[in-house]
Amino acid sequence: MKTTGATRLPFKLCLLLLALIAIHACSPGSPVGEAVQDFSETRLGLQPPPGDTVHVSPPYLAWGPLDGETSYRVEISRDSSFSSVETASEPTPYCVWRPSAVLDPGQWFWRVSGVTEGRSGRVYSFVVAGQPIAFPAPDYESLLSKIPSSHPRLFLRADEVEALRQAAGGELRGEWEYLKRRAEQAMELVLKTPDEETERWGTVEATAHWRKNYTIARNTVYAGEMLAFCYLVSGEQRYLDGARRILQHLLSWDPRGPSSVFDNDECAMPLLQYIPRMYDWLYDALTEQERREVVEHMRIRGQEARRDLGDVHHKAYDSHAHRMYHQLAEAGIVFFSEIPESEEWIRHALTIYHTWYPAWGDYDGGWSAGLAYYSGYVLMVTNWLDAAECALGLVPEQHPFIRNAGSYAM
């Protein structure tokens, strides 16, 4: 879908997202090596279940970690002896993979081998149904190469800013006036700081303190985002001054303190998502010193989030991780080439998105976690989809779940 910066302003994709294929218990195939696949720590299991018929081609493949291995190679063949390998993965640190080539209908066999220790897993099979839905994984190198070197990168590029400014004085005048009223309120925000939670967790007092801290974080970043965006559109100094005041205040918070992901993830997640937006939209107005301070701060927050996510690529049933993985990917886009780990943040997100996400949905647009989580998590992921469409050239509508997600809501 080709869009302009102006049409992206309300951050368009509004009914969508999250990824694929359901969850089944798994049974072993025929052994081909000594390695043991560990399913004790994974809630995703073996995908597809052995012998299962799949309706999306190629299916995503998931396996338990092989003992002692940290990198894997997957092979797919028409015969169980693998006399000819149809397609194979590059070495991957993740226990999930979707091939980049569509597989014809019929029976297929696949196996995983470890790159680190050379151990092999078992051989499994699946059947591709007739007339499958085509959903091959894109080339991630190609997507990453599209990230611009300039800013902004999230939701619009530098060459789209002028069109957005023109629209703010024309077809989007009403929306722009609304945003300016919100910005005036943001100017008046009294800055507060989350404090240490000392109450015993599980008590009413601890819950109230937890809520107070994340409310402070949300109110602060929402105001900062509004002012940064209004500066991007208008270039007015007063919006820049207001956004800079909030950004500097946020940088004064200890990223390993009360607002950290391990102390209060509801506090940490908005910081992970919105500080990068402020940096992206204010970039040209920030000094070199200010940029360094943001990068150093966000590298800590980003790596703490990645550590908290851990092996979520094969532990699919963690609601907060369903937000955090793509919030981290947005940060990765903004700090690409500035934070060394940012590329892995994006690759990790793309891998999840093209494999099991959403764990509670499937290719037909169905959803099994209730309307509240559907409306919340599908709406939240549209931010990531808009960001990835703009910066990476990702096409959200190619994802079977996204294409059909509106059917469930209707």
mmCIF file of C-alpha atoms in Angstrom:
data_model
loop_
_atom_site.group_PDB
_atom_site.id
_atom_site.type_symbol
_atom_site.label_atom_id
_atom_site.label_comp_id
_atom_site.label_asym_id
_atom_site.label_seq_id
_atom_site.Cartn_x
_atom_site.Cartn_y
_atom_site.Cartn_z
ATOM 1 C CA MET A 1 0.000 0.000 0.000
ATOM 2 C CA LYS A 2 1.603 3.278 -1.057
ATOM 3 C CA THR A 3 0.743 6.160 1.231
ATOM 4 C CA THR A 4 1.862 9.723 1.656
ATOM 5 C CA GLY A 5 3.031 11.341 4.839
ATOM 6 C CA ALA A 6 -0.223 13.262 5.003
ATOM 7 C CA THR A 7 -2.416 10.187 4.939
ATOM 8 C CA ARG A 8 -0.226 8.515 7.559
ATOM 9 C CA LEU A 9 -0.886 11.333 10.047
ATOM 10 C CA PRO A 10 -3.724 9.607 11.945
ATOM 11 C CA PHE A 11 -1.506 6.471 11.782
ATOM 12 C CA LYS A 12 -3.766 4.733 9.501
ATOM 13 C CA LEU A 13 -3.944 0.930 9.799
ATOM 14 C CA CYS A 14 -6.772 0.777 12.254
ATOM 15 C CA LEU A 15 -8.207 -2.719 12.378
ATOM 16 C CA LEU A 16 -5.299 -4.968 12.149
ATOM 17 C CA LEU A 17 -2.705 -7.258 13.106
ATOM 18 C CA LEU A 18 -0.936 -9.989 14.649
ATOM 19 C CA ALA A 19 0.364 -13.191 13.198
ATOM 20 C CA LEU A 20 -0.547 -16.851 12.775
ATOM 21 C CA ILE A 21 -1.163 -20.426 13.185
ATOM 22 C CA ALA A 22 -2.583 -22.114 16.235
ATOM 23 C CA ILE A 23 -1.136 -24.208 18.975
ATOM 24 C CA HIS A 24 -1.148 -27.970 19.202
ATOM 25 C CA ALA A 25 0.638 -30.520 21.312
ATOM 26 C CA CYS A 26 3.417 -32.325 19.489
ATOM 27 C CA SER A 27 4.506 -35.919 19.032
ATOM 28 C CA PRO A 28 7.986 -37.056 17.971
ATOM 29 C CA GLY A 29 8.940 -37.891 14.406
ATOM 30 C CA SER A 30 11.662 -40.326 13.400
ATOM 31 C CA PRO A 31 14.995 -39.713 15.162
ATOM 32 C CA VAL A 32 18.017 -38.848 13.051
ATOM 33 C CA GLY A 33 20.493 -37.802 15.760
ATOM 34 C CA GLU A 34 21.427 -37.868 19.404
ATOM 35 C CA ALA A 35 20.217 -34.401 20.365
ATOM 36 C CA VAL A 36 17.212 -33.929 22.612
ATOM 37 C CA GLN A 37 14.713 -31.206 21.792
ATOM 38 C CA ASP A 38 13.772 -29.426 24.986
ATOM 39 C CA PHE A 39 10.078 -28.547 25.152
ATOM 40 C CA SER A 40 9.995 -28.129 28.930
ATOM 41 C CA GLU A 41 10.637 -24.392 28.744
ATOM 42 C CA THR A 42 8.571 -23.570 25.692
ATOM 43 C CA ARG A 43 4.865 -22.938 25.478
ATOM 44 C CA LEU A 44 4.828 -22.828 21.691
ATOM 45 C CA GLY A 45 5.692 -26.440 20.965
ATOM 46 C CA LEU A 46 6.378 -28.102 17.651
ATOM 47 C CA GLN A 47 4.800 -26.381 14.653
ATOM 48 C CA PRO A 48 3.241 -27.623 12.486
ATOM 49 C CA PRO A 49 2.220 -30.663 14.530
ATOM 50 C CA PRO A 50 3.702 -33.758 12.819
ATOM 51 C CA GLY A 51 1.647 -34.779 9.797
ATOM 52 C CA ASP A 52 -0.612 -31.727 10.031
ATOM 53 C CA THR A 53 -2.212 -30.154 6.949
ATOM 54 C CA VAL A 54 -1.401 -26.455 6.601
ATOM 55 C CA HIS A 55 -3.313 -23.864 4.604
ATOM 56 C CA VAL A 56 -0.600 -21.189 4.467
ATOM 57 C CA SER A 57 2.460 -21.830 2.308
ATOM 58 C CA PRO A 58 5.113 -21.969 3.419
ATOM 59 C CA PRO A 59 4.130 -22.713 7.020
ATOM 60 C CA TYR A 60 6.222 -21.370 9.834
ATOM 61 C CA LEU A 61 8.294 -23.983 11.624
ATOM 62 C CA ALA A 62 8.947 -24.071 15.371
ATOM 63 C CA TRP A 63 11.002 -26.490 17.429
ATOM 64 C CA GLY A 64 12.337 -26.916 20.932
ATOM 65 C CA PRO A 65 15.917 -25.855 21.653
ATOM 66 C CA LEU A 66 18.494 -28.517 20.857
ATOM 67 C CA ASP A 67 20.713 -29.309 23.811
ATOM 68 C CA GLY A 68 23.864 -27.183 23.691
ATOM 69 C CA GLU A 69 22.928 -25.305 20.518
ATOM 70 C CA THR A 70 22.584 -21.549 20.088
ATOM 71 C CA SER A 71 22.258 -21.433 16.285
ATOM 72 C CA TYR A 72 20.207 -23.591 13.929
ATOM 73 C CA ARG A 73 19.817 -24.555 10.291
ATOM 74 C CA VAL A 74 16.521 -25.872 8.922
ATOM 75 C CA GLU A 75 16.138 -28.000 5.799
ATOM 76 C CA ILE A 76 12.962 -28.874 3.875
ATOM 77 C CA SER A 77 12.706 -31.738 1.393
ATOM 78 C CA ARG A 78 10.149 -33.727 -0.570
ATOM 79 C CA ASP A 79 11.542 -37.003 0.800
ATOM 80 C CA SER A 80 12.402 -38.119 4.319
ATOM 81 C CA SER A 81 15.952 -39.098 3.326
ATOM 82 C CA PHE A 82 16.707 -35.512 2.226
ATOM 83 C CA SER A 83 18.379 -36.711 -0.958
ATOM 84 C CA SER A 84 17.455 -33.297 -2.343
ATOM 85 C CA VAL A 85 16.906 -30.204 -0.177
ATOM 86 C CA GLU A 86 14.237 -27.901 -1.581
ATOM 87 C CA THR A 87 14.962 -24.941 0.700
ATOM 88 C CA ALA A 88 17.084 -24.255 3.767
ATOM 89 C CA SER A 89 17.522 -21.475 6.267
ATOM 90 C CA GLU A 90 20.579 -19.411 6.945
ATOM 91 C CA PRO A 91 21.913 -20.011 10.474
ATOM 92 C CA THR A 92 19.385 -18.548 12.919
ATOM 93 C CA PRO A 93 19.545 -18.047 16.685
ATOM 94 C CA TYR A 94 15.772 -18.392 16.934
ATOM 95 C CA CYS A 95 13.725 -21.576 17.313
ATOM 96 C CA VAL A 96 11.213 -20.420 14.700
ATOM 97 C CA TRP A 97 11.538 -19.829 10.958
ATOM 98 C CA ARG A 98 9.361 -19.201 7.930
ATOM 99 C CA PRO A 99 10.861 -20.008 4.509
ATOM 100 C CA SER A 100 11.034 -17.355 1.813
ATOM 101 C CA ALA A 101 9.739 -19.686 -0.924
ATOM 102 C CA VAL A 102 6.166 -20.907 -1.405
ATOM 103 C CA LEU A 103 5.886 -24.706 -1.192
ATOM 104 C CA ASP A 104 3.658 -26.614 -3.605
ATOM 105 C CA PRO A 105 0.745 -28.710 -2.295
ATOM 106 C CA GLY A 106 1.623 -32.153 -1.008
ATOM 107 C CA GLN A 107 3.745 -33.776 1.675
ATOM 108 C CA TRP A 108 6.973 -32.180 2.898
ATOM 109 C CA PHE A 109 9.649 -33.183 5.397
ATOM 110 C CA TRP A 110 11.775 -30.929 7.564
ATOM 111 C CA ARG A 111 14.578 -31.203 10.084
ATOM 112 C CA VAL A 112 16.675 -28.960 12.283
ATOM 113 C CA SER A 113 20.392 -29.257 12.927
ATOM 114 C CA GLY A 114 22.531 -27.252 15.292
ATOM 115 C CA VAL A 115 25.232 -25.024 13.876
ATOM 116 C CA THR A 116 27.038 -24.581 17.183
ATOM 117 C CA GLU A 117 27.649 -28.238 18.101
ATOM 118 C CA GLY A 118 26.484 -29.948 14.906
ATOM 119 C CA ARG A 119 23.696 -31.862 16.634
ATOM 120 C CA SER A 120 20.634 -33.001 14.673
ATOM 121 C CA GLY A 121 17.015 -33.140 15.683
ATOM 122 C CA ARG A 122 14.266 -35.339 14.272
ATOM 123 C CA VAL A 123 12.570 -35.477 10.907
ATOM 124 C CA TYR A 124 9.000 -34.179 10.820
ATOM 125 C CA SER A 125 6.416 -33.890 8.085
ATOM 126 C CA PHE A 126 3.501 -31.672 7.109
ATOM 127 C CA VAL A 127 1.114 -31.489 4.167
ATOM 128 C CA VAL A 128 0.443 -28.299 2.210
ATOM 129 C CA ALA A 129 -3.234 -28.178 1.269
ATOM 130 C CA GLY A 130 -4.418 -27.510 -2.252
ATOM 131 C CA GLN A 131 -4.653 -23.811 -3.167
ATOM 132 C CA PRO A 132 -2.828 -22.571 -0.066
ATOM 133 C CA ILE A 133 -2.548 -18.938 0.976
ATOM 134 C CA ALA A 134 0.892 -17.727 -0.088
ATOM 135 C CA PHE A 135 2.848 -15.998 2.665
ATOM 136 C CA PRO A 136 6.616 -16.377 2.209
ATOM 137 C CA ALA A 137 8.931 -14.429 4.488
ATOM 138 C CA PRO A 138 10.530 -11.392 2.846
ATOM 139 C CA ASP A 139 14.270 -10.858 2.594
ATOM 140 C CA TYR A 140 15.163 -9.123 5.854
ATOM 141 C CA GLU A 141 18.386 -7.711 4.431
ATOM 142 C CA SER A 142 16.353 -5.943 1.776
ATOM 143 C CA LEU A 143 13.965 -4.523 4.378
ATOM 144 C CA LEU A 144 16.783 -3.254 6.582
ATOM 145 C CA SER A 145 18.485 -1.604 3.620
ATOM 146 C CA LYS A 146 15.461 0.678 3.194
ATOM 147 C CA ILE A 147 15.837 2.393 6.573
ATOM 148 C CA PRO A 148 16.746 5.988 5.717
ATOM 149 C CA SER A 149 19.888 7.563 7.124
ATOM 150 C CA SER A 150 17.970 10.772 7.825
ATOM 151 C CA HIS A 151 15.190 11.505 10.303
ATOM 152 C CA PRO A 152 12.263 11.243 10.751
ATOM 153 C CA ARG A 153 11.903 7.509 10.158
ATOM 154 C CA LEU A 154 8.754 6.621 12.082
ATOM 155 C CA PHE A 155 5.453 7.028 10.199
ATOM 156 C CA LEU A 156 6.910 9.468 7.675
ATOM 157 C CA ARG A 157 10.251 10.208 6.048
ATOM 158 C CA ALA A 158 12.092 13.481 5.636
ATOM 159 C CA ASP A 159 10.839 13.953 2.078
ATOM 160 C CA GLU A 160 7.229 13.646 3.274
ATOM 161 C CA VAL A 161 7.347 16.306 6.000
ATOM 162 C CA GLU A 162 6.565 19.206 3.696
ATOM 163 C CA ALA A 163 3.485 17.431 2.315
ATOM 164 C CA LEU A 164 2.291 16.886 5.875
ATOM 165 C CA ARG A 165 2.783 20.566 6.674
ATOM 166 C CA GLN A 166 0.769 21.530 3.616
ATOM 167 C CA ALA A 167 -1.993 19.126 4.623
ATOM 168 C CA ALA A 168 -2.066 20.605 8.137
ATOM 169 C CA GLY A 169 -3.046 23.915 6.582
ATOM 170 C CA GLY A 170 -5.541 22.317 4.216
ATOM 171 C CA GLU A 171 -7.294 18.963 4.185
ATOM 172 C CA LEU A 172 -6.127 18.055 7.700
ATOM 173 C CA ARG A 173 -6.727 21.473 9.242
ATOM 174 C CA GLY A 174 -9.325 20.132 11.677
ATOM 175 C CA GLU A 175 -7.017 17.395 12.922
ATOM 176 C CA TRP A 176 -4.150 19.862 13.208
ATOM 177 C CA GLU A 177 -6.207 22.294 15.291
ATOM 178 C CA TYR A 178 -7.129 19.436 17.607
ATOM 179 C CA LEU A 179 -3.472 18.452 18.017
ATOM 180 C CA LYS A 180 -2.514 22.041 18.820
ATOM 181 C CA ARG A 181 -5.138 22.176 21.577
ATOM 182 C CA ARG A 182 -3.691 18.980 23.000
ATOM 183 C CA ALA A 183 -0.210 20.476 22.763
ATOM 184 C CA GLU A 184 -1.298 23.476 24.831
ATOM 185 C CA GLN A 185 -2.390 21.085 27.569
ATOM 186 C CA ALA A 186 0.924 19.227 27.284
ATOM 187 C CA MET A 187 2.788 22.496 27.848
ATOM 188 C CA GLU A 188 1.200 22.745 31.282
ATOM 189 C CA LEU A 189 2.219 19.274 32.456
ATOM 190 C CA VAL A 190 3.704 19.254 35.942
ATOM 191 C CA LEU A 191 6.744 17.004 35.693
ATOM 192 C CA LYS A 192 6.935 14.140 38.166
ATOM 193 C CA THR A 193 9.287 11.190 38.630
ATOM 194 C CA PRO A 194 8.453 7.558 39.508
ATOM 195 C CA ASP A 195 9.749 6.631 42.945
ATOM 196 C CA GLU A 196 10.910 3.381 44.492
ATOM 197 C CA GLU A 197 8.218 0.828 45.217
ATOM 198 C CA THR A 198 8.828 -0.364 48.780
ATOM 199 C CA GLU A 199 5.533 -2.090 49.533
ATOM 200 C CA ARG A 200 5.292 -5.864 49.526
ATOM 201 C CA TRP A 201 4.038 -6.972 46.114
ATOM 202 C CA GLY A 202 0.496 -8.273 46.140
ATOM 203 C CA THR A 203 -0.806 -5.726 48.615
ATOM 204 C CA VAL A 204 -3.302 -2.969 47.856
ATOM 205 C CA GLU A 205 -0.612 -0.402 48.618
ATOM 206 C CA ALA A 206 1.864 -1.956 46.193
ATOM 207 C CA THR A 207 -0.737 -2.050 43.424
ATOM 208 C CA ALA A 208 -1.577 1.613 43.992
ATOM 209 C CA HIS A 209 2.123 2.545 43.879
ATOM 210 C CA TRP A 210 2.659 0.485 40.716
ATOM 211 C CA ARG A 211 -0.283 2.257 39.053
ATOM 212 C CA LYS A 212 0.908 5.681 40.193
ATOM 213 C CA ASN A 213 4.342 5.145 38.659
ATOM 214 C CA TYR A 214 3.116 3.936 35.289
ATOM 215 C CA THR A 215 0.567 6.760 35.152
ATOM 216 C CA ILE A 216 3.398 9.253 35.633
ATOM 217 C CA ALA A 217 5.356 7.589 32.823
ATOM 218 C CA ARG A 218 2.425 7.520 30.420
ATOM 219 C CA ASN A 219 1.341 11.106 31.040
ATOM 220 C CA THR A 220 4.898 12.345 30.591
ATOM 221 C CA VAL A 221 5.677 10.541 27.336
ATOM 222 C CA TYR A 222 2.269 11.290 25.825
ATOM 223 C CA ALA A 223 2.860 15.004 26.409
ATOM 224 C CA GLY A 224 6.383 14.781 25.030
ATOM 225 C CA GLU A 225 5.233 12.941 21.921
ATOM 226 C CA MET A 226 2.518 15.518 21.256
ATOM 227 C CA LEU A 227 4.910 18.447 21.531
ATOM 228 C CA ALA A 228 7.607 16.765 19.448
ATOM 229 C CA PHE A 229 5.124 16.003 16.689
ATOM 230 C CA CYS A 230 3.715 19.524 16.732
ATOM 231 C CA TYR A 231 7.257 20.848 16.414
ATOM 232 C CA LEU A 232 7.892 18.578 13.440
ATOM 233 C CA VAL A 233 4.778 19.871 11.696
ATOM 234 C CA SER A 234 5.030 23.554 12.585
ATOM 235 C CA GLY A 235 8.690 24.240 13.361
ATOM 236 C CA GLU A 236 7.550 26.510 16.203
ATOM 237 C CA GLN A 237 10.174 27.137 18.887
ATOM 238 C CA ARG A 238 7.674 26.913 21.738
ATOM 239 C CA TYR A 239 6.847 23.316 20.855
ATOM 240 C CA LEU A 240 10.550 22.510 20.629
ATOM 241 C CA ASP A 241 11.188 24.068 24.038
ATOM 242 C CA GLY A 242 8.313 22.138 25.591
ATOM 243 C CA ALA A 243 9.369 18.832 24.063
ATOM 244 C CA ARG A 244 13.015 19.362 25.040
ATOM 245 C CA ARG A 245 11.996 20.083 28.649
ATOM 246 C CA ILE A 246 10.144 16.767 28.835
ATOM 247 C CA LEU A 247 12.851 14.802 27.031
ATOM 248 C CA GLN A 248 15.524 16.059 29.422
ATOM 249 C CA HIS A 249 13.294 15.180 32.356
ATOM 250 C CA LEU A 250 12.806 11.632 31.057
ATOM 251 C CA LEU A 251 16.555 11.202 30.608
ATOM 252 C CA SER A 252 17.007 12.041 34.291
ATOM 253 C CA TRP A 253 15.168 8.843 35.253
ATOM 254 C CA ASP A 254 17.380 5.891 36.101
ATOM 255 C CA PRO A 255 16.756 3.322 33.310
ATOM 256 C CA ARG A 256 17.538 0.581 35.837
ATOM 257 C CA GLY A 257 15.467 2.151 38.603
ATOM 258 C CA PRO A 258 11.724 2.374 39.387
ATOM 259 C CA SER A 259 10.877 2.889 35.691
ATOM 260 C CA SER A 260 12.854 -0.154 34.527
ATOM 261 C CA VAL A 261 11.277 -3.134 32.832
ATOM 262 C CA PHE A 262 12.190 -5.374 35.756
ATOM 263 C CA ASP A 263 10.668 -3.037 38.360
ATOM 264 C CA ASN A 264 7.516 -2.003 36.493
ATOM 265 C CA ASP A 265 7.103 -3.058 32.875
ATOM 266 C CA GLU A 266 3.952 -0.952 32.474
ATOM 267 C CA CYS A 267 6.151 2.012 33.322
ATOM 268 C CA ALA A 268 9.012 0.904 31.077
ATOM 269 C CA MET A 269 7.058 0.082 27.918
ATOM 270 C CA PRO A 270 5.786 3.604 27.152
ATOM 271 C CA LEU A 271 9.315 4.921 27.695
ATOM 272 C CA LEU A 272 10.664 2.308 25.298
ATOM 273 C CA GLN A 273 8.135 3.345 22.670
ATOM 274 C CA TYR A 274 7.807 7.116 23.012
ATOM 275 C CA ILE A 275 11.300 8.403 23.819
ATOM 276 C CA PRO A 276 12.457 7.145 20.376
ATOM 277 C CA ARG A 277 9.577 9.008 18.718
ATOM 278 C CA MET A 278 10.579 12.235 20.437
ATOM 279 C CA TYR A 279 14.191 11.722 19.392
ATOM 280 C CA ASP A 280 13.168 10.924 15.817
ATOM 281 C CA TRP A 281 10.968 13.991 15.386
ATOM 282 C CA LEU A 282 13.300 16.390 17.218
ATOM 283 C CA TYR A 283 16.497 14.970 15.735
ATOM 284 C CA ASP A 284 17.589 17.942 13.625
ATOM 285 C CA ALA A 285 17.025 20.354 16.525
ATOM 286 C CA LEU A 286 18.972 18.355 19.121
ATOM 287 C CA THR A 287 22.613 19.038 19.897
ATOM 288 C CA GLU A 288 25.232 16.308 19.518
ATOM 289 C CA GLN A 289 25.434 16.058 23.298
ATOM 290 C CA GLU A 290 21.662 15.662 23.602
ATOM 291 C CA ARG A 291 21.679 12.948 20.958
ATOM 292 C CA ARG A 292 24.437 11.044 22.761
ATOM 293 C CA GLU A 293 22.518 11.213 26.023
ATOM 294 C CA VAL A 294 19.371 9.823 24.400
ATOM 295 C CA VAL A 295 21.281 7.035 22.643
ATOM 296 C CA GLU A 296 23.071 5.982 25.833
ATOM 297 C CA HIS A 297 19.829 6.009 27.807
ATOM 298 C CA MET A 298 17.870 4.084 25.205
ATOM 299 C CA ARG A 299 20.586 1.506 24.689
ATOM 300 C CA ILE A 300 20.183 0.543 28.343
ATOM 301 C CA ARG A 301 16.385 0.488 28.135
ATOM 302 C CA GLY A 302 16.451 -1.420 24.862
ATOM 303 C CA GLN A 303 18.827 -4.104 26.068
ATOM 304 C CA GLU A 304 16.914 -4.467 29.333
ATOM 305 C CA ALA A 305 13.737 -4.990 27.293
ATOM 306 C CA ARG A 306 15.466 -7.512 25.032
ATOM 307 C CA ARG A 307 16.747 -9.403 28.075
ATOM 308 C CA ASP A 308 13.247 -9.420 29.533
ATOM 309 C CA LEU A 309 11.831 -10.756 26.254
ATOM 310 C CA GLY A 310 14.446 -13.500 26.291
ATOM 311 C CA ASP A 311 13.286 -16.515 24.290
ATOM 312 C CA VAL A 312 9.823 -15.130 23.554
ATOM 313 C CA HIS A 313 10.346 -16.180 19.923
ATOM 314 C CA HIS A 314 9.354 -19.678 21.078
ATOM 315 C CA LYS A 315 7.435 -18.759 24.250
ATOM 316 C CA ALA A 316 4.449 -17.203 22.618
ATOM 317 C CA TYR A 317 1.887 -16.805 25.393
ATOM 318 C CA ASP A 318 3.030 -13.696 27.251
ATOM 319 C CA SER A 319 0.709 -10.750 26.720
ATOM 320 C CA HIS A 320 3.173 -8.026 27.663
ATOM 321 C CA ALA A 321 5.774 -9.483 25.324
ATOM 322 C CA HIS A 322 3.194 -9.094 22.541
ATOM 323 C CA ARG A 323 3.564 -5.345 22.985
ATOM 324 C CA MET A 324 7.185 -5.083 23.938
ATOM 325 C CA TYR A 325 8.659 -6.925 20.962
ATOM 326 C CA HIS A 326 7.336 -4.407 18.439
ATOM 327 C CA GLN A 327 7.909 -1.409 20.722
ATOM 328 C CA LEU A 328 11.549 -2.483 20.801
ATOM 329 C CA ALA A 329 11.513 -2.811 17.009
ATOM 330 C CA GLU A 330 10.280 0.784 16.644
ATOM 331 C CA ALA A 331 13.214 1.856 18.807
ATOM 332 C CA GLY A 332 15.485 -0.266 16.626
ATOM 333 C CA ILE A 333 14.374 1.618 13.525
ATOM 334 C CA VAL A 334 15.029 5.004 15.132
ATOM 335 C CA PHE A 335 18.461 4.037 16.489
ATOM 336 C CA PHE A 336 19.509 1.847 13.577
ATOM 337 C CA SER A 337 23.277 2.330 13.073
ATOM 338 C CA GLU A 338 23.509 4.298 16.349
ATOM 339 C CA ILE A 339 22.894 1.459 18.815
ATOM 340 C CA PRO A 340 24.833 -1.702 17.878
ATOM 341 C CA GLU A 341 22.067 -4.050 19.045
ATOM 342 C CA SER A 342 19.308 -2.241 17.135
ATOM 343 C CA GLU A 343 19.517 -4.507 14.084
ATOM 344 C CA GLU A 344 18.858 -7.593 16.210
ATOM 345 C CA TRP A 345 15.881 -5.855 17.821
ATOM 346 C CA ILE A 346 14.355 -5.427 14.360
ATOM 347 C CA ARG A 347 15.250 -8.918 13.107
ATOM 348 C CA HIS A 348 13.771 -10.425 16.257
ATOM 349 C CA ALA A 349 10.513 -8.547 15.696
ATOM 350 C CA LEU A 350 10.341 -9.478 12.016
ATOM 351 C CA THR A 351 10.903 -13.135 12.917
ATOM 352 C CA ILE A 352 8.055 -13.133 15.434
ATOM 353 C CA TYR A 353 5.757 -11.229 13.082
ATOM 354 C CA HIS A 354 6.360 -13.686 10.231
ATOM 355 C CA THR A 355 5.994 -16.809 12.363
ATOM 356 C CA TRP A 356 3.604 -17.284 15.287
ATOM 357 C CA TYR A 357 2.246 -13.795 15.885
ATOM 358 C CA PRO A 358 -0.473 -13.540 17.091
ATOM 359 C CA ALA A 359 -0.435 -16.650 19.253
ATOM 360 C CA TRP A 360 -4.185 -16.262 19.776
ATOM 361 C CA GLY A 361 -5.071 -15.738 16.113
ATOM 362 C CA ASP A 362 -4.738 -17.546 12.808
ATOM 363 C CA TYR A 363 -4.749 -17.006 9.065
ATOM 364 C CA ASP A 364 -8.552 -16.744 8.907
ATOM 365 C CA GLY A 365 -8.596 -13.679 11.185
ATOM 366 C CA GLY A 366 -9.999 -15.593 14.142
ATOM 367 C CA TRP A 367 -9.061 -14.707 17.706
ATOM 368 C CA SER A 368 -9.273 -16.739 20.914
ATOM 369 C CA ALA A 369 -8.332 -14.287 23.696
ATOM 370 C CA GLY A 370 -11.526 -12.242 23.925
ATOM 371 C CA LEU A 371 -12.634 -8.873 22.595
ATOM 372 C CA ALA A 372 -10.784 -6.750 25.155
ATOM 373 C CA TYR A 373 -7.388 -8.169 24.241
ATOM 374 C CA TYR A 374 -8.307 -8.214 20.565
ATOM 375 C CA SER A 375 -9.122 -4.505 20.505
ATOM 376 C CA GLY A 376 -6.119 -3.578 22.648
ATOM 377 C CA TYR A 377 -3.376 -5.668 21.104
ATOM 378 C CA VAL A 378 -4.496 -5.442 17.503
ATOM 379 C CA LEU A 379 -4.744 -1.664 17.810
ATOM 380 C CA MET A 380 -1.328 -1.380 19.486
ATOM 381 C CA VAL A 381 0.435 -3.382 16.827
ATOM 382 C CA THR A 382 -0.820 -1.057 14.093
ATOM 383 C CA ASN A 383 1.760 1.469 15.304
ATOM 384 C CA TRP A 384 4.501 -1.041 14.520
ATOM 385 C CA LEU A 385 2.932 -1.885 11.173
ATOM 386 C CA ASP A 386 2.776 1.766 10.151
ATOM 387 C CA ALA A 387 6.363 2.279 11.287
ATOM 388 C CA ALA A 388 7.577 -0.844 9.470
ATOM 389 C CA GLU A 389 5.671 0.042 6.307
ATOM 390 C CA CYS A 390 7.253 3.487 6.223
ATOM 391 C CA ALA A 391 10.818 2.623 7.245
ATOM 392 C CA LEU A 392 11.230 -0.945 5.971
ATOM 393 C CA GLY A 393 8.761 -1.224 3.118
ATOM 394 C CA LEU A 394 6.857 -4.000 4.903
ATOM 395 C CA VAL A 395 3.423 -4.672 3.377
ATOM 396 C CA PRO A 396 1.063 -5.431 6.307
ATOM 397 C CA GLU A 397 -1.812 -6.538 4.073
ATOM 398 C CA GLN A 398 0.217 -9.542 2.914
ATOM 399 C CA HIS A 399 -0.113 -11.089 6.361
ATOM 400 C CA PRO A 400 -3.109 -13.487 6.292
ATOM 401 C CA PHE A 401 -4.295 -12.608 9.796
ATOM 402 C CA ILE A 402 -4.131 -8.880 9.161
ATOM 403 C CA ARG A 403 -5.951 -9.229 5.881
ATOM 404 C CA ASN A 404 -8.819 -11.014 7.645
ATOM 405 C CA ALA A 405 -8.737 -9.496 11.145
ATOM 406 C CA GLY A 406 -11.721 -7.244 10.506
ATOM 407 C CA SER A 407 -13.974 -10.259 10.010
ATOM 408 C CA TYR A 408 -13.690 -11.173 13.682
ATOM 409 C CA ALA A 409 -14.518 -7.648 14.812
ATOM 410 C CA MET A 410 -17.561 -7.568 12.547
#
